[in-house]
XYZ file of C-alpha atoms in Angstrom:
168
model
C 0.000 0.000 0.000
C 2.800 2.396 0.815
C 4.555 1.750 -2.519
C 1.348 1.907 -4.581
C -0.870 4.500 -2.891
C 1.404 6.220 -0.419
C 3.712 7.890 -2.926
C 3.384 11.450 -4.247
C 0.719 12.335 -1.680
C 0.685 15.571 0.264
C 1.898 14.995 3.821
C -1.349 16.447 5.204
C -3.445 13.991 3.107
C -2.091 10.520 3.839
C -3.708 7.297 2.759
C -5.606 6.357 5.899
C -5.606 2.680 6.932
C -8.024 1.027 9.293
C -9.328 -2.409 10.127
C -12.641 -3.738 11.306
C -10.950 -6.966 12.374
C -9.599 -5.195 15.421
C -13.235 -4.595 16.399
C -14.702 -8.055 15.732
C -11.729 -10.365 15.249
C -10.688 -12.475 12.307
C -14.160 -13.739 11.469
C -13.323 -14.251 7.807
C -16.262 -13.399 5.546
C -18.106 -11.553 8.310
C -15.250 -9.088 8.645
C -15.459 -8.368 4.906
C -19.154 -7.565 5.131
C -18.567 -5.585 8.322
C -15.804 -3.662 6.536
C -18.196 -2.758 3.722
C -20.856 -1.623 6.176
C -18.308 0.357 8.192
C -17.050 2.206 5.110
C -20.534 2.909 3.695
C -21.394 4.523 7.027
C -18.101 6.435 7.028
C -18.813 7.743 3.520
C -22.299 8.838 4.577
C -21.179 10.597 7.746
C -17.863 12.030 6.523
C -15.934 10.488 9.411
C -13.031 8.066 9.246
C -13.567 5.660 12.158
C -10.677 4.735 14.370
C -9.241 1.258 14.458
C -9.631 -0.163 17.929
C -6.913 -1.812 19.991
C -3.959 -0.274 18.142
C -1.366 1.326 20.381
C 1.242 2.049 17.745
C 2.021 1.027 14.175
C 4.103 -2.078 13.706
C 7.853 -1.383 13.612
C 8.174 -4.034 10.870
C 6.912 -1.507 8.283
C 8.889 1.523 7.123
C 6.105 4.063 7.603
C 8.380 6.902 6.470
C 8.511 5.446 2.919
C 5.234 7.143 1.967
C 2.250 9.098 3.193
C 0.263 6.319 4.879
C -1.144 6.493 8.411
C -3.162 4.282 10.728
C -6.517 5.527 11.961
C -5.852 5.421 15.682
C -8.362 8.243 16.311
C -11.692 9.153 14.725
C -10.898 11.687 12.014
C -13.083 14.049 10.017
C -12.990 13.004 6.381
C -11.854 16.142 4.595
C -13.923 17.509 1.763
C -11.801 17.973 -1.346
C -14.508 18.778 -3.871
C -14.234 15.218 -5.204
C -16.283 12.196 -4.139
C -14.803 10.324 -1.180
C -13.485 6.862 -2.016
C -12.602 3.910 0.165
C -11.109 0.498 -0.468
C -12.177 -2.593 1.443
C -10.310 -5.884 1.308
C -11.319 -9.205 2.783
C -9.194 -12.302 2.899
C -11.026 -15.595 3.363
C -9.796 -18.822 4.893
C -10.062 -20.615 1.539
C -7.641 -18.181 -0.061
C -10.429 -16.159 -1.620
C -9.619 -12.474 -1.611
C -12.143 -9.767 -2.273
C -11.346 -6.143 -2.921
C -13.953 -3.425 -3.388
C -13.694 0.285 -4.046
C -16.584 2.360 -2.723
C -17.417 5.895 -3.801
C -19.533 8.473 -2.022
C -23.023 8.743 -3.462
C -23.990 12.129 -4.887
C -25.947 14.377 -2.567
C -29.676 14.043 -3.056
C -31.266 17.117 -4.474
C -34.114 18.056 -2.154
C -37.460 18.205 -3.904
C -39.334 21.376 -3.150
C -43.023 21.193 -2.363
C -43.783 23.078 -5.574
C -41.988 20.362 -7.568
C -43.689 17.475 -5.823
C -46.582 15.831 -7.637
C -50.088 16.822 -6.644
C -51.075 13.226 -5.924
C -48.739 10.867 -4.110
C -49.395 7.294 -2.985
C -49.485 6.552 0.713
C -48.259 3.036 1.372
C -49.501 1.432 4.544
C -48.851 -2.114 5.615
C -49.406 -4.468 8.502
C -48.935 -8.088 9.445
C -52.656 -8.888 9.258
C -55.686 -7.586 7.367
C -57.275 -6.369 10.619
C -54.099 -4.545 11.596
C -54.006 -2.957 8.132
C -57.520 -1.569 8.572
C -56.562 -0.254 12.030
C -53.456 1.387 10.544
C -55.590 3.080 7.862
C -58.030 4.379 10.505
C -55.171 5.715 12.615
C -53.634 7.471 9.603
C -56.988 8.993 8.635
C -57.473 10.370 12.165
C -53.956 11.783 12.168
C -54.489 13.547 8.829
C -57.913 14.908 9.762
C -56.377 16.610 12.799
C -53.714 18.342 10.636
C -55.353 20.153 7.695
C -52.129 21.710 6.320
C -50.159 18.466 6.290
C -47.501 18.018 3.577
C -48.783 14.971 1.685
C -45.425 14.308 0.021
C -43.714 14.233 3.434
C -46.316 11.778 4.734
C -45.775 9.557 1.676
C -42.003 9.649 2.206
C -42.294 8.752 5.885
C -44.718 5.914 5.193
C -42.443 4.280 2.614
C -39.015 5.082 4.083
C -39.626 5.423 7.795
C -41.784 2.396 8.548
C -41.474 -1.351 8.177
C -43.196 -2.892 5.164
C -45.315 -5.954 5.873
C -47.193 -8.414 3.680
C -50.668 -6.812 3.994
C -50.768 -3.531 2.054
């Protein structure tokens, strides 16, 4: 990593290294999935998470040979005007190696109320048909008590903020 990615980097922008295995151990495939989840969350929140249980870098590596550093403390992920990128590697017991490069998703453009459609579907669901009817009654009562309610916001909350069950 030092020879490939640690060269010709500004000293104040090292290649940051971290490991989820220090958090959960060498659990093979699970650490690969955990590494992906950890980096997706880091990309979303703009924070490089620290690697746990690391007192100092190994003396067996010449860390001065390039701009590479271990994440021993939580670090704000600097904004450079470019999408953030992270690499995740997982090494399985069978010799299977997986490497993935993740890139920050573009910021969602907020939709203004004037741009939202006039009619939006409200998705309700429940585990049983009776519970579905009760959910519909509860939603109706809620809406009737709030005449100026933003229907697009209600639709968004119903689909993204609640569990979806088989009765809809």
